Amino acid sequence: MAVRIQSEPLDPGAELTGFASGRRDLGAVVTFTGVVRDNDAGDLQRLEIEHYPAMTILAIEAMVTEATARWTLGDALVIHRHGPLAPGDQIMMVATAARHRADAFQAAEFLMDYLKSRAPFWKKEVTRDGASWVAARDEDEDALSRW
Amino acid sequence: MAVRIQSEPLDPGAELTGFASGRRDLGAVVTFTGVVRDNDAGDLQRLEIEHYPAMTILAIEAMVTEATARWTLGDALVIHRHGPLAPGDQIMMVATAARHRADAFQAAEFLMDYLKSRAPFWKKEVTRDGASWVAARDEDEDALSRW
Amino acid sequence: MKVDLVYFAWVRERIGLPRETVETDAATIAELISELRAREDRYDLALSDLGAIRAAADQQLVEFDHPLPGVREVALFPPMTGG
Amino acid sequence: MKVDLVYFAWVRERIGLPRETVETDAATIAELISELRAREDRYDLALSDLGAIRAAADQQLVEFDHPLPGVREVALFPPMTGG
């Protein structure tokens, strides 16, 4: 199990290659990669991600611990970037490995839902016209109720 | 959208790197990788995967078409190996890309459930003691009822 | 009419060959299977339990009551185990 | 007692600084927020809508009625948008 917060670029392909490699007991590996989407006007210059360093890893480790209590996981990985990102950049990724696919899928979805609304990150969109903070979405908060 | 059937080794990391790359409109990429698990006795020598070449790609393309009708996907990829595989080898992978994570996750799970029970592959386990065909699992068949 | 038959996994192993062409007047795949079972023990052994068999007609999964006329290739195999 | 306060995102921008240490006798985080709002308009602007604010006490998410005594660091910020 590993949690990393970094400003450096994220290489999901390389992370997947290294994740749970050499394990002969885990039949299922799921990854989720979050990518910076351009805005509807197509003029997003960058996304700036702020976080709460003293809390971030603690909060995500608690989510991973909860996921391993709920599902039978062989390994889990969460990487989240902060700082400035461009459209098309990878913001974050989650990887889960389990004997069976249902555990790997559900744990990855659980971690994503909690990361969206309970990990201390905030996103600011910068365009030619200025900067604005991304508002939390009701549907992201609602997604937590299924767990 | 792409479907590939191959006997060559599969490199999920490299596939993820190339998948939906350069897209600025897709915020969510999900991958599933299936790995050959050793058996409970720990003596699996190899898994032999047979398939029905004339049908395999047709069947999987129909699943991908169905997935793109049900969810808003920007891209999808299915790769499945056949021939002999060793424990720890990657058998197959699915990748989905969408604006939002719910579509990417659900489409990937849908494709996995259908690949398990509706794509014409058969697995034979070879151990020191002989060879036996892997039986279909009731829970894999039952998983289709949720879609 | 002539129909190409293809077999996979343990159906193929029990019948002892991967494909063959047969001459048949069967109206459905179920009737074709009955004809095959009457031919030799190895067919009977392979195809006796229809609950353990699946069929495809021209590369499409079908039920056993699927009409045979017009079908060029019938595949018989155990439940699939992909993924 | 002394409490370290840290602010993030638009709460930080409206208050105009990322962290400070305050002297307070507030019993809860809600009382602390009331004291802050009474200090200056920029605090009032940042913290007037509690529905738009979340709080953490010593790096744990808490409700506004969380007791303040014993807490060393209080964080105030908008709803999180990770992932």
PDB file of N, CA, C and O in Angstrom, chain A residues 11-14 16-17 23-38 40 44 87-88 99-101 105 108-109 112-113 116 137 140 143, chain B residues 11-14 16-17 23-38 40 44 87-88 99-101 105 108-109 112-113 116 137 140 143:
ATOM      1  N   ASP A  11       3.295   9.444 -14.407  1.00  0.00           N
ATOM      2  CA  ASP A  11       3.354   8.552 -15.564  1.00  0.00           C
ATOM      3  C   ASP A  11       2.555   7.280 -15.248  1.00  0.00           C
ATOM      4  O   ASP A  11       3.102   6.300 -14.746  1.00  0.00           O
ATOM      5  N   PRO A  12       1.246   7.305 -15.520  1.00  0.00           N
ATOM      6  CA  PRO A  12       0.400   6.169 -15.119  1.00  0.00           C
ATOM      7  C   PRO A  12       0.859   4.845 -15.732  1.00  0.00           C
ATOM      8  O   PRO A  12       0.753   3.800 -15.092  1.00  0.00           O
ATOM      9  N   GLY A  13       1.360   4.887 -16.973  1.00  0.00           N
ATOM     10  CA  GLY A  13       1.824   3.652 -17.600  1.00  0.00           C
ATOM     11  C   GLY A  13       2.963   3.028 -16.820  1.00  0.00           C
ATOM     12  O   GLY A  13       2.957   1.826 -16.524  1.00  0.00           O
ATOM     13  N   ALA A  14       3.947   3.848 -16.459  1.00  0.00           N
ATOM     14  CA  ALA A  14       5.083   3.331 -15.692  1.00  0.00           C
ATOM     15  C   ALA A  14       4.626   2.857 -14.314  1.00  0.00           C
ATOM     16  O   ALA A  14       5.113   1.836 -13.801  1.00  0.00           O
ATOM     17  N   LEU A  16       1.660   1.649 -13.547  1.00  0.00           N
ATOM     18  CA  LEU A  16       0.957   0.375 -13.710  1.00  0.00           C
ATOM     19  C   LEU A  16       1.953  -0.770 -13.915  1.00  0.00           C
ATOM     20  O   LEU A  16       1.787  -1.854 -13.369  1.00  0.00           O
ATOM     21  N   THR A  17       3.004  -0.500 -14.687  1.00  0.00           N
ATOM     22  CA  THR A  17       4.006  -1.547 -14.920  1.00  0.00           C
ATOM     23  C   THR A  17       4.634  -2.009 -13.607  1.00  0.00           C
ATOM     24  O   THR A  17       4.880  -3.202 -13.395  1.00  0.00           O
ATOM     25  N   ARG A  23       3.565 -10.538  -8.669  1.00  0.00           N
ATOM     26  CA  ARG A  23       2.614 -11.247  -7.799  1.00  0.00           C
ATOM     27  C   ARG A  23       1.883 -12.304  -8.616  1.00  0.00           C
ATOM     28  O   ARG A  23       1.379 -12.025  -9.700  1.00  0.00           O
ATOM     29  N   ARG A  24       1.807 -13.523  -8.090  1.00  0.00           N
ATOM     30  CA  ARG A  24       1.132 -14.618  -8.781  1.00  0.00           C
ATOM     31  C   ARG A  24      -0.206 -14.944  -8.121  1.00  0.00           C
ATOM     32  O   ARG A  24      -0.869 -15.910  -8.512  1.00  0.00           O
ATOM     33  N   ASP A  25      -0.567 -14.156  -7.105  1.00  0.00           N
ATOM     34  CA  ASP A  25      -1.798 -14.446  -6.355  1.00  0.00           C
ATOM     35  C   ASP A  25      -2.894 -13.421  -6.617  1.00  0.00           C
ATOM     36  O   ASP A  25      -3.984 -13.532  -6.057  1.00  0.00           O
ATOM     37  N   LEU A  26      -2.601 -12.427  -7.464  1.00  0.00           N
ATOM     38  CA  LEU A  26      -3.572 -11.347  -7.686  1.00  0.00           C
ATOM     39  C   LEU A  26      -4.003 -11.374  -9.144  1.00  0.00           C
ATOM     40  O   LEU A  26      -3.236 -11.046 -10.036  1.00  0.00           O
ATOM     41  N   GLY A  27      -5.246 -11.778  -9.384  1.00  0.00           N
ATOM     42  CA  GLY A  27      -5.706 -11.933 -10.752  1.00  0.00           C
ATOM     43  C   GLY A  27      -6.245 -10.668 -11.390  1.00  0.00           C
ATOM     44  O   GLY A  27      -6.493 -10.633 -12.589  1.00  0.00           O
ATOM     45  N   ALA A  28      -6.443  -9.615 -10.584  1.00  0.00           N
ATOM     46  CA  ALA A  28      -7.175  -8.444 -11.069  1.00  0.00           C
ATOM     47  C   ALA A  28      -6.486  -7.161 -10.645  1.00  0.00           C
ATOM     48  O   ALA A  28      -6.242  -6.937  -9.461  1.00  0.00           O
ATOM     49  N   VAL A  29      -6.175  -6.313 -11.609  1.00  0.00           N
ATOM     50  CA  VAL A  29      -5.592  -4.992 -11.333  1.00  0.00           C
ATOM     51  C   VAL A  29      -6.465  -3.941 -12.006  1.00  0.00           C
ATOM     52  O   VAL A  29      -6.732  -4.022 -13.205  1.00  0.00           O
ATOM     53  N   VAL A  30      -6.919  -2.973 -11.232  1.00  0.00           N
ATOM     54  CA  VAL A  30      -7.731  -1.866 -11.765  1.00  0.00           C
ATOM     55  C   VAL A  30      -6.968  -0.566 -11.549  1.00  0.00           C
ATOM     56  O   VAL A  30      -6.370  -0.356 -10.497  1.00  0.00           O
ATOM     57  N   THR A  31      -6.970   0.298 -12.569  1.00  0.00           N
ATOM     58  CA  THR A  31      -6.427   1.647 -12.369  1.00  0.00           C
ATOM     59  C   THR A  31      -7.463   2.678 -12.778  1.00  0.00           C
ATOM     60  O   THR A  31      -8.273   2.453 -13.667  1.00  0.00           O
ATOM     61  N   PHE A  32      -7.412   3.803 -12.090  1.00  0.00           N
ATOM     62  CA  PHE A  32      -8.140   4.983 -12.525  1.00  0.00           C
ATOM     63  C   PHE A  32      -7.124   6.103 -12.684  1.00  0.00           C
ATOM     64  O   PHE A  32      -6.294   6.315 -11.806  1.00  0.00           O
ATOM     65  N   THR A  33      -7.180   6.806 -13.792  1.00  0.00           N
ATOM     66  CA  THR A  33      -6.329   7.976 -13.994  1.00  0.00           C
ATOM     67  C   THR A  33      -7.219   9.189 -14.218  1.00  0.00           C
ATOM     68  O   THR A  33      -8.132   9.147 -15.048  1.00  0.00           O
ATOM     69  N   GLY A  34      -6.977  10.240 -13.461  1.00  0.00           N
ATOM     70  CA  GLY A  34      -7.704  11.492 -13.646  1.00  0.00           C
ATOM     71  C   GLY A  34      -6.880  12.439 -14.504  1.00  0.00           C
ATOM     72  O   GLY A  34      -5.681  12.614 -14.271  1.00  0.00           O
ATOM     73  N   VAL A  35      -7.511  12.995 -15.530  1.00  0.00           N
ATOM     74  CA  VAL A  35      -6.819  13.845 -16.496  1.00  0.00           C
ATOM     75  C   VAL A  35      -7.452  15.237 -16.464  1.00  0.00           C
ATOM     76  O   VAL A  35      -8.673  15.371 -16.318  1.00  0.00           O
ATOM     77  N   VAL A  36      -6.630  16.286 -16.592  1.00  0.00           N
ATOM     78  CA  VAL A  36      -7.164  17.652 -16.620  1.00  0.00           C
ATOM     79  C   VAL A  36      -7.961  17.838 -17.907  1.00  0.00           C
ATOM     80  O   VAL A  36      -7.410  17.756 -19.003  1.00  0.00           O
ATOM     81  N   ARG A  37      -9.267  18.080 -17.755  1.00  0.00           N
ATOM     82  CA  ARG A  37     -10.112  18.349 -18.919  1.00  0.00           C
ATOM     83  C   ARG A  37     -10.101  19.827 -19.231  1.00  0.00           C
ATOM     84  O   ARG A  37     -10.117  20.662 -18.324  1.00  0.00           O
ATOM     85  N   ASP A  38     -10.114  20.150 -20.501  1.00  0.00           N
ATOM     86  CA  ASP A  38     -10.277  21.547 -20.894  1.00  0.00           C
ATOM     87  C   ASP A  38     -11.686  21.991 -20.483  1.00  0.00           C
ATOM     88  O   ASP A  38     -12.570  21.166 -20.269  1.00  0.00           O
ATOM     89  N   ASP A  40     -15.389  24.102 -21.128  1.00  0.00           N
ATOM     90  CA  ASP A  40     -16.290  24.053 -22.281  1.00  0.00           C
ATOM     91  C   ASP A  40     -15.905  25.069 -23.355  1.00  0.00           C
ATOM     92  O   ASP A  40     -16.085  24.833 -24.546  1.00  0.00           O
ATOM     93  N   LEU A  44      -8.940  26.812 -21.267  1.00  0.00           N
ATOM     94  CA  LEU A  44      -8.264  26.601 -19.985  1.00  0.00           C
ATOM     95  C   LEU A  44      -6.758  26.694 -20.191  1.00  0.00           C
ATOM     96  O   LEU A  44      -6.183  25.972 -21.006  1.00  0.00           O
ATOM     97  N   PRO A  87      -4.086  21.318 -19.499  1.00  0.00           N
ATOM     98  CA  PRO A  87      -5.093  20.391 -20.041  1.00  0.00           C
ATOM     99  C   PRO A  87      -4.412  19.170 -20.653  1.00  0.00           C
ATOM    100  O   PRO A  87      -3.412  19.307 -21.364  1.00  0.00           O
ATOM    101  N   GLY A  88      -4.942  17.994 -20.365  1.00  0.00           N
ATOM    102  CA  GLY A  88      -4.336  16.754 -20.848  1.00  0.00           C
ATOM    103  C   GLY A  88      -3.345  16.135 -19.869  1.00  0.00           C
ATOM    104  O   GLY A  88      -2.999  14.971 -20.015  1.00  0.00           O
ATOM    105  N   ARG A  99      -7.433 -10.653  -5.683  1.00  0.00           N
ATOM    106  CA  ARG A  99      -7.605 -11.951  -6.330  1.00  0.00           C
ATOM    107  C   ARG A  99      -8.686 -11.855  -7.399  1.00  0.00           C
ATOM    108  O   ARG A  99      -8.518 -12.364  -8.502  1.00  0.00           O
ATOM    109  N   HIS A 100      -9.802 -11.215  -7.049  1.00  0.00           N
ATOM    110  CA  HIS A 100     -10.964 -11.202  -7.932  1.00  0.00           C
ATOM    111  C   HIS A 100     -11.321  -9.774  -8.352  1.00  0.00           C
ATOM    112  O   HIS A 100     -11.111  -8.824  -7.613  1.00  0.00           O
ATOM    113  N   ARG A 101     -11.945  -9.663  -9.534  1.00  0.00           N
ATOM    114  CA  ARG A 101     -12.137  -8.341 -10.098  1.00  0.00           C
ATOM    115  C   ARG A 101     -13.123  -7.482  -9.322  1.00  0.00           C
ATOM    116  O   ARG A 101     -12.978  -6.250  -9.299  1.00  0.00           O
ATOM    117  N   PHE A 105     -12.346  -3.561  -8.513  1.00  0.00           N
ATOM    118  CA  PHE A 105     -13.184  -2.484  -9.055  1.00  0.00           C
ATOM    119  C   PHE A 105     -13.834  -1.670  -7.931  1.00  0.00           C
ATOM    120  O   PHE A 105     -13.808  -0.436  -7.946  1.00  0.00           O
ATOM    121  N   ALA A 108     -11.416   0.552  -5.991  1.00  0.00           N
ATOM    122  CA  ALA A 108     -10.971   1.710  -6.777  1.00  0.00           C
ATOM    123  C   ALA A 108     -12.063   2.777  -6.843  1.00  0.00           C
ATOM    124  O   ALA A 108     -11.787   3.978  -6.712  1.00  0.00           O
ATOM    125  N   GLU A 109     -13.305   2.363  -7.009  1.00  0.00           N
ATOM    126  CA  GLU A 109     -14.405   3.341  -7.069  1.00  0.00           C
ATOM    127  C   GLU A 109     -14.617   4.022  -5.716  1.00  0.00           C
ATOM    128  O   GLU A 109     -14.867   5.232  -5.649  1.00  0.00           O
ATOM    129  N   MET A 112     -11.873   6.572  -5.264  1.00  0.00           N
ATOM    130  CA  MET A 112     -12.131   7.748  -6.084  1.00  0.00           C
ATOM    131  C   MET A 112     -13.213   8.634  -5.478  1.00  0.00           C
ATOM    132  O   MET A 112     -13.081   9.858  -5.425  1.00  0.00           O
ATOM    133  N   ASP A 113     -14.299   8.009  -5.030  1.00  0.00           N
ATOM    134  CA  ASP A 113     -15.390   8.801  -4.462  1.00  0.00           C
ATOM    135  C   ASP A 113     -14.918   9.577  -3.232  1.00  0.00           C
ATOM    136  O   ASP A 113     -15.281  10.745  -3.048  1.00  0.00           O
ATOM    137  N   LYS A 116     -12.463  12.480  -4.158  1.00  0.00           N
ATOM    138  CA  LYS A 116     -13.155  13.636  -4.738  1.00  0.00           C
ATOM    139  C   LYS A 116     -13.630  14.608  -3.671  1.00  0.00           C
ATOM    140  O   LYS A 116     -13.560  15.820  -3.863  1.00  0.00           O
ATOM    141  N   ARG A 137     -19.117  19.407  -6.531  1.00  0.00           N
ATOM    142  CA  ARG A 137     -20.364  19.034  -7.195  1.00  0.00           C
ATOM    143  C   ARG A 137     -21.224  18.198  -6.254  1.00  0.00           C
ATOM    144  O   ARG A 137     -20.736  17.291  -5.580  1.00  0.00           O
ATOM    145  N   ASP A 140     -20.871  14.516  -6.573  1.00  0.00           N
ATOM    146  CA  ASP A 140     -19.710  13.884  -5.948  1.00  0.00           C
ATOM    147  C   ASP A 140     -19.976  13.613  -4.466  1.00  0.00           C
ATOM    148  O   ASP A 140     -19.582  12.571  -3.942  1.00  0.00           O
ATOM    149  N   ALA A 143     -22.291  10.701  -4.166  1.00  0.00           N
ATOM    150  CA  ALA A 143     -21.690   9.400  -4.498  1.00  0.00           C
ATOM    151  C   ALA A 143     -21.201   8.672  -3.242  1.00  0.00           C
ATOM    152  O   ALA A 143     -21.113   7.441  -3.220  1.00  0.00           O
TER     153      ALA A 143
ATOM    154  N   ASP B  11       1.651  -5.700 -22.593  1.00  0.00           N
ATOM    155  CA  ASP B  11       2.314  -4.725 -21.717  1.00  0.00           C
ATOM    156  C   ASP B  11       1.299  -3.646 -21.326  1.00  0.00           C
ATOM    157  O   ASP B  11       1.173  -2.626 -21.999  1.00  0.00           O
ATOM    158  N   PRO B  12       0.555  -3.885 -20.238  1.00  0.00           N
ATOM    159  CA  PRO B  12      -0.515  -2.948 -19.882  1.00  0.00           C
ATOM    160  C   PRO B  12      -0.017  -1.526 -19.646  1.00  0.00           C
ATOM    161  O   PRO B  12      -0.709  -0.559 -19.983  1.00  0.00           O
ATOM    162  N   GLY B  13       1.187  -1.384 -19.082  1.00  0.00           N
ATOM    163  CA  GLY B  13       1.719  -0.050 -18.841  1.00  0.00           C
ATOM    164  C   GLY B  13       1.884   0.720 -20.143  1.00  0.00           C
ATOM    165  O   GLY B  13       1.469   1.871 -20.269  1.00  0.00           O
ATOM    166  N   ALA B  14       2.489   0.051 -21.142  1.00  0.00           N
ATOM    167  CA  ALA B  14       2.689   0.711 -22.435  1.00  0.00           C
ATOM    168  C   ALA B  14       1.347   1.002 -23.100  1.00  0.00           C
ATOM    169  O   ALA B  14       1.160   2.048 -23.730  1.00  0.00           O
ATOM    170  N   LEU B  16      -1.512   1.595 -21.556  1.00  0.00           N
ATOM    171  CA  LEU B  16      -2.132   2.728 -20.862  1.00  0.00           C
ATOM    172  C   LEU B  16      -1.491   4.043 -21.309  1.00  0.00           C
ATOM    173  O   LEU B  16      -2.181   5.048 -21.510  1.00  0.00           O
ATOM    174  N   THR B  17      -0.170   4.028 -21.491  1.00  0.00           N
ATOM    175  CA  THR B  17       0.517   5.251 -21.926  1.00  0.00           C
ATOM    176  C   THR B  17      -0.011   5.731 -23.275  1.00  0.00           C
ATOM    177  O   THR B  17      -0.189   6.929 -23.503  1.00  0.00           O
ATOM    178  N   ARG B  23      -5.686  13.552 -25.530  1.00  0.00           N
ATOM    179  CA  ARG B  23      -7.074  14.012 -25.462  1.00  0.00           C
ATOM    180  C   ARG B  23      -7.231  14.979 -24.290  1.00  0.00           C
ATOM    181  O   ARG B  23      -6.800  14.700 -23.175  1.00  0.00           O
ATOM    182  N   ARG B  24      -7.856  16.110 -24.556  1.00  0.00           N
ATOM    183  CA  ARG B  24      -8.057  17.109 -23.498  1.00  0.00           C
ATOM    184  C   ARG B  24      -9.509  17.128 -23.036  1.00  0.00           C
ATOM    185  O   ARG B  24      -9.901  17.973 -22.229  1.00  0.00           O
ATOM    186  N   ASP B  25     -10.331  16.237 -23.607  1.00  0.00           N
ATOM    187  CA  ASP B  25     -11.764  16.242 -23.297  1.00  0.00           C
ATOM    188  C   ASP B  25     -12.192  15.060 -22.437  1.00  0.00           C
ATOM    189  O   ASP B  25     -13.360  14.929 -22.095  1.00  0.00           O
ATOM    190  N   LEU B  26     -11.241  14.184 -22.085  1.00  0.00           N
ATOM    191  CA  LEU B  26     -11.577  12.966 -21.346  1.00  0.00           C
ATOM    192  C   LEU B  26     -10.905  13.016 -19.984  1.00  0.00           C
ATOM    193  O   LEU B  26      -9.688  12.906 -19.881  1.00  0.00           O
ATOM    194  N   GLY B  27     -11.702  13.202 -18.940  1.00  0.00           N
ATOM    195  CA  GLY B  27     -11.130  13.376 -17.612  1.00  0.00           C
ATOM    196  C   GLY B  27     -10.848  12.089 -16.879  1.00  0.00           C
ATOM    197  O   GLY B  27     -10.190  12.099 -15.836  1.00  0.00           O
ATOM    198  N   ALA B  28     -11.342  10.956 -17.407  1.00  0.00           N
ATOM    199  CA  ALA B  28     -11.306   9.715 -16.636  1.00  0.00           C
ATOM    200  C   ALA B  28     -10.878   8.543 -17.506  1.00  0.00           C
ATOM    201  O   ALA B  28     -11.481   8.287 -18.544  1.00  0.00           O
ATOM    202  N   VAL B  29      -9.839   7.845 -17.082  1.00  0.00           N
ATOM    203  CA  VAL B  29      -9.383   6.638 -17.768  1.00  0.00           C
ATOM    204  C   VAL B  29      -9.351   5.490 -16.759  1.00  0.00           C
ATOM    205  O   VAL B  29      -8.737   5.611 -15.694  1.00  0.00           O
ATOM    206  N   VAL B  30     -10.031   4.400 -17.091  1.00  0.00           N
ATOM    207  CA  VAL B  30     -10.034   3.213 -16.232  1.00  0.00           C
ATOM    208  C   VAL B  30      -9.414   2.056 -17.003  1.00  0.00           C
ATOM    209  O   VAL B  30      -9.673   1.883 -18.197  1.00  0.00           O
ATOM    210  N   THR B  31      -8.569   1.282 -16.326  1.00  0.00           N
ATOM    211  CA  THR B  31      -8.058   0.049 -16.932  1.00  0.00           C
ATOM    212  C   THR B  31      -8.339  -1.124 -16.000  1.00  0.00           C
ATOM    213  O   THR B  31      -8.348  -0.982 -14.778  1.00  0.00           O
ATOM    214  N   PHE B  32      -8.576  -2.260 -16.619  1.00  0.00           N
ATOM    215  CA  PHE B  32      -8.581  -3.530 -15.888  1.00  0.00           C
ATOM    216  C   PHE B  32      -7.553  -4.431 -16.547  1.00  0.00           C
ATOM    217  O   PHE B  32      -7.528  -4.549 -17.774  1.00  0.00           O
ATOM    218  N   THR B  33      -6.690  -5.037 -15.747  1.00  0.00           N
ATOM    219  CA  THR B  33      -5.739  -6.022 -16.256  1.00  0.00           C
ATOM    220  C   THR B  33      -6.007  -7.355 -15.574  1.00  0.00           C
ATOM    221  O   THR B  33      -6.094  -7.420 -14.346  1.00  0.00           O
ATOM    222  N   GLY B  34      -6.159  -8.405 -16.372  1.00  0.00           N
ATOM    223  CA  GLY B  34      -6.320  -9.752 -15.828  1.00  0.00           C
ATOM    224  C   GLY B  34      -4.973 -10.461 -15.828  1.00  0.00           C
ATOM    225  O   GLY B  34      -4.257 -10.434 -16.825  1.00  0.00           O
ATOM    226  N   VAL B  35      -4.621 -11.049 -14.696  1.00  0.00           N
ATOM    227  CA  VAL B  35      -3.317 -11.688 -14.514  1.00  0.00           C
ATOM    228  C   VAL B  35      -3.545 -13.168 -14.212  1.00  0.00           C
ATOM    229  O   VAL B  35      -4.485 -13.529 -13.503  1.00  0.00           O
ATOM    230  N   VAL B  36      -2.676 -14.049 -14.754  1.00  0.00           N
ATOM    231  CA  VAL B  36      -2.790 -15.482 -14.469  1.00  0.00           C
ATOM    232  C   VAL B  36      -2.460 -15.715 -13.002  1.00  0.00           C
ATOM    233  O   VAL B  36      -1.335 -15.457 -12.565  1.00  0.00           O
ATOM    234  N   ARG B  37      -3.447 -16.189 -12.238  1.00  0.00           N
ATOM    235  CA  ARG B  37      -3.212 -16.513 -10.830  1.00  0.00           C
ATOM    236  C   ARG B  37      -2.717 -17.946 -10.709  1.00  0.00           C
ATOM    237  O   ARG B  37      -3.191 -18.830 -11.421  1.00  0.00           O
ATOM    238  N   ASP B  38      -1.794 -18.181  -9.809  1.00  0.00           N
ATOM    239  CA  ASP B  38      -1.394 -19.549  -9.511  1.00  0.00           C
ATOM    240  C   ASP B  38      -2.598 -20.265  -8.878  1.00  0.00           C
ATOM    241  O   ASP B  38      -3.520 -19.626  -8.377  1.00  0.00           O
ATOM    242  N   ASP B  40      -4.422 -22.972  -6.025  1.00  0.00           N
ATOM    243  CA  ASP B  40      -4.291 -23.001  -4.579  1.00  0.00           C
ATOM    244  C   ASP B  40      -3.097 -23.850  -4.138  1.00  0.00           C
ATOM    245  O   ASP B  40      -2.454 -23.567  -3.127  1.00  0.00           O
ATOM    246  N   LEU B  44       0.742 -24.453 -10.523  1.00  0.00           N
ATOM    247  CA  LEU B  44       0.315 -24.208 -11.905  1.00  0.00           C
ATOM    248  C   LEU B  44       1.547 -24.010 -12.787  1.00  0.00           C
ATOM    249  O   LEU B  44       2.382 -23.142 -12.527  1.00  0.00           O
ATOM    250  N   PRO B  87       2.007 -18.310 -14.728  1.00  0.00           N
ATOM    251  CA  PRO B  87       1.486 -17.542 -13.591  1.00  0.00           C
ATOM    252  C   PRO B  87       2.171 -16.179 -13.516  1.00  0.00           C
ATOM    253  O   PRO B  87       3.392 -16.080 -13.677  1.00  0.00           O
ATOM    254  N   GLY B  88       1.389 -15.146 -13.276  1.00  0.00           N
ATOM    255  CA  GLY B  88       1.917 -13.783 -13.234  1.00  0.00           C
ATOM    256  C   GLY B  88       1.832 -13.061 -14.573  1.00  0.00           C
ATOM    257  O   GLY B  88       1.954 -11.840 -14.620  1.00  0.00           O
ATOM    258  N   ARG B  99     -15.564  11.452 -20.237  1.00  0.00           N
ATOM    259  CA  ARG B  99     -15.478  12.736 -19.553  1.00  0.00           C
ATOM    260  C   ARG B  99     -15.502  12.519 -18.041  1.00  0.00           C
ATOM    261  O   ARG B  99     -14.725  13.111 -17.316  1.00  0.00           O
ATOM    262  N   HIS B 100     -16.407  11.661 -17.582  1.00  0.00           N
ATOM    263  CA  HIS B 100     -16.627  11.512 -16.151  1.00  0.00           C
ATOM    264  C   HIS B 100     -16.344  10.084 -15.695  1.00  0.00           C
ATOM    265  O   HIS B 100     -16.517   9.129 -16.447  1.00  0.00           O
ATOM    266  N   ARG B 101     -15.956   9.934 -14.446  1.00  0.00           N
ATOM    267  CA  ARG B 101     -15.471   8.645 -13.977  1.00  0.00           C
ATOM    268  C   ARG B 101     -16.552   7.568 -13.931  1.00  0.00           C
ATOM    269  O   ARG B 101     -16.248   6.389 -14.143  1.00  0.00           O
ATOM    270  N   PHE B 105     -15.840   3.801 -15.339  1.00  0.00           N
ATOM    271  CA  PHE B 105     -15.868   2.633 -14.446  1.00  0.00           C
ATOM    272  C   PHE B 105     -16.933   1.632 -14.883  1.00  0.00           C
ATOM    273  O   PHE B 105     -16.684   0.432 -14.983  1.00  0.00           O
ATOM    274  N   ALA B 108     -16.141  -0.244 -18.105  1.00  0.00           N
ATOM    275  CA  ALA B 108     -15.069  -1.243 -17.911  1.00  0.00           C
ATOM    276  C   ALA B 108     -15.610  -2.485 -17.208  1.00  0.00           C
ATOM    277  O   ALA B 108     -15.283  -3.623 -17.575  1.00  0.00           O
ATOM    278  N   GLU B 109     -16.467  -2.286 -16.206  1.00  0.00           N
ATOM    279  CA  GLU B 109     -17.032  -3.439 -15.491  1.00  0.00           C
ATOM    280  C   GLU B 109     -17.978  -4.241 -16.387  1.00  0.00           C
ATOM    281  O   GLU B 109     -17.989  -5.476 -16.357  1.00  0.00           O
ATOM    282  N   MET B 112     -15.871  -6.270 -18.763  1.00  0.00           N
ATOM    283  CA  MET B 112     -15.271  -7.421 -18.079  1.00  0.00           C
ATOM    284  C   MET B 112     -16.294  -8.529 -17.843  1.00  0.00           C
ATOM    285  O   MET B 112     -16.012  -9.714 -18.055  1.00  0.00           O
ATOM    286  N   ASP B 113     -17.495  -8.139 -17.394  1.00  0.00           N
ATOM    287  CA  ASP B 113     -18.512  -9.155 -17.122  1.00  0.00           C
ATOM    288  C   ASP B 113     -18.874  -9.911 -18.397  1.00  0.00           C
ATOM    289  O   ASP B 113     -19.041 -11.137 -18.370  1.00  0.00           O
ATOM    290  N   LYS B 116     -15.976 -12.248 -19.615  1.00  0.00           N
ATOM    291  CA  LYS B 116     -15.850 -13.464 -18.796  1.00  0.00           C
ATOM    292  C   LYS B 116     -16.747 -14.586 -19.310  1.00  0.00           C
ATOM    293  O   LYS B 116     -16.346 -15.752 -19.308  1.00  0.00           O
ATOM    294  N   ARG B 137     -17.835 -20.077 -13.823  1.00  0.00           N
ATOM    295  CA  ARG B 137     -18.335 -19.886 -12.458  1.00  0.00           C
ATOM    296  C   ARG B 137     -19.734 -19.292 -12.494  1.00  0.00           C
ATOM    297  O   ARG B 137     -20.002 -18.359 -13.256  1.00  0.00           O
ATOM    298  N   ASP B 140     -19.942 -15.597 -12.243  1.00  0.00           N
ATOM    299  CA  ASP B 140     -19.647 -14.820 -13.460  1.00  0.00           C
ATOM    300  C   ASP B 140     -20.890 -14.698 -14.336  1.00  0.00           C
ATOM    301  O   ASP B 140     -21.162 -13.648 -14.915  1.00  0.00           O
ATOM    302  N   ALA B 143     -23.272 -12.282 -12.764  1.00  0.00           N
ATOM    303  CA  ALA B 143     -22.857 -10.875 -12.842  1.00  0.00           C
ATOM    304  C   ALA B 143     -23.499 -10.164 -14.030  1.00  0.00           C
ATOM    305  O   ALA B 143     -23.679  -8.945 -14.010  1.00  0.00           O
TER     306      ALA B 143
END
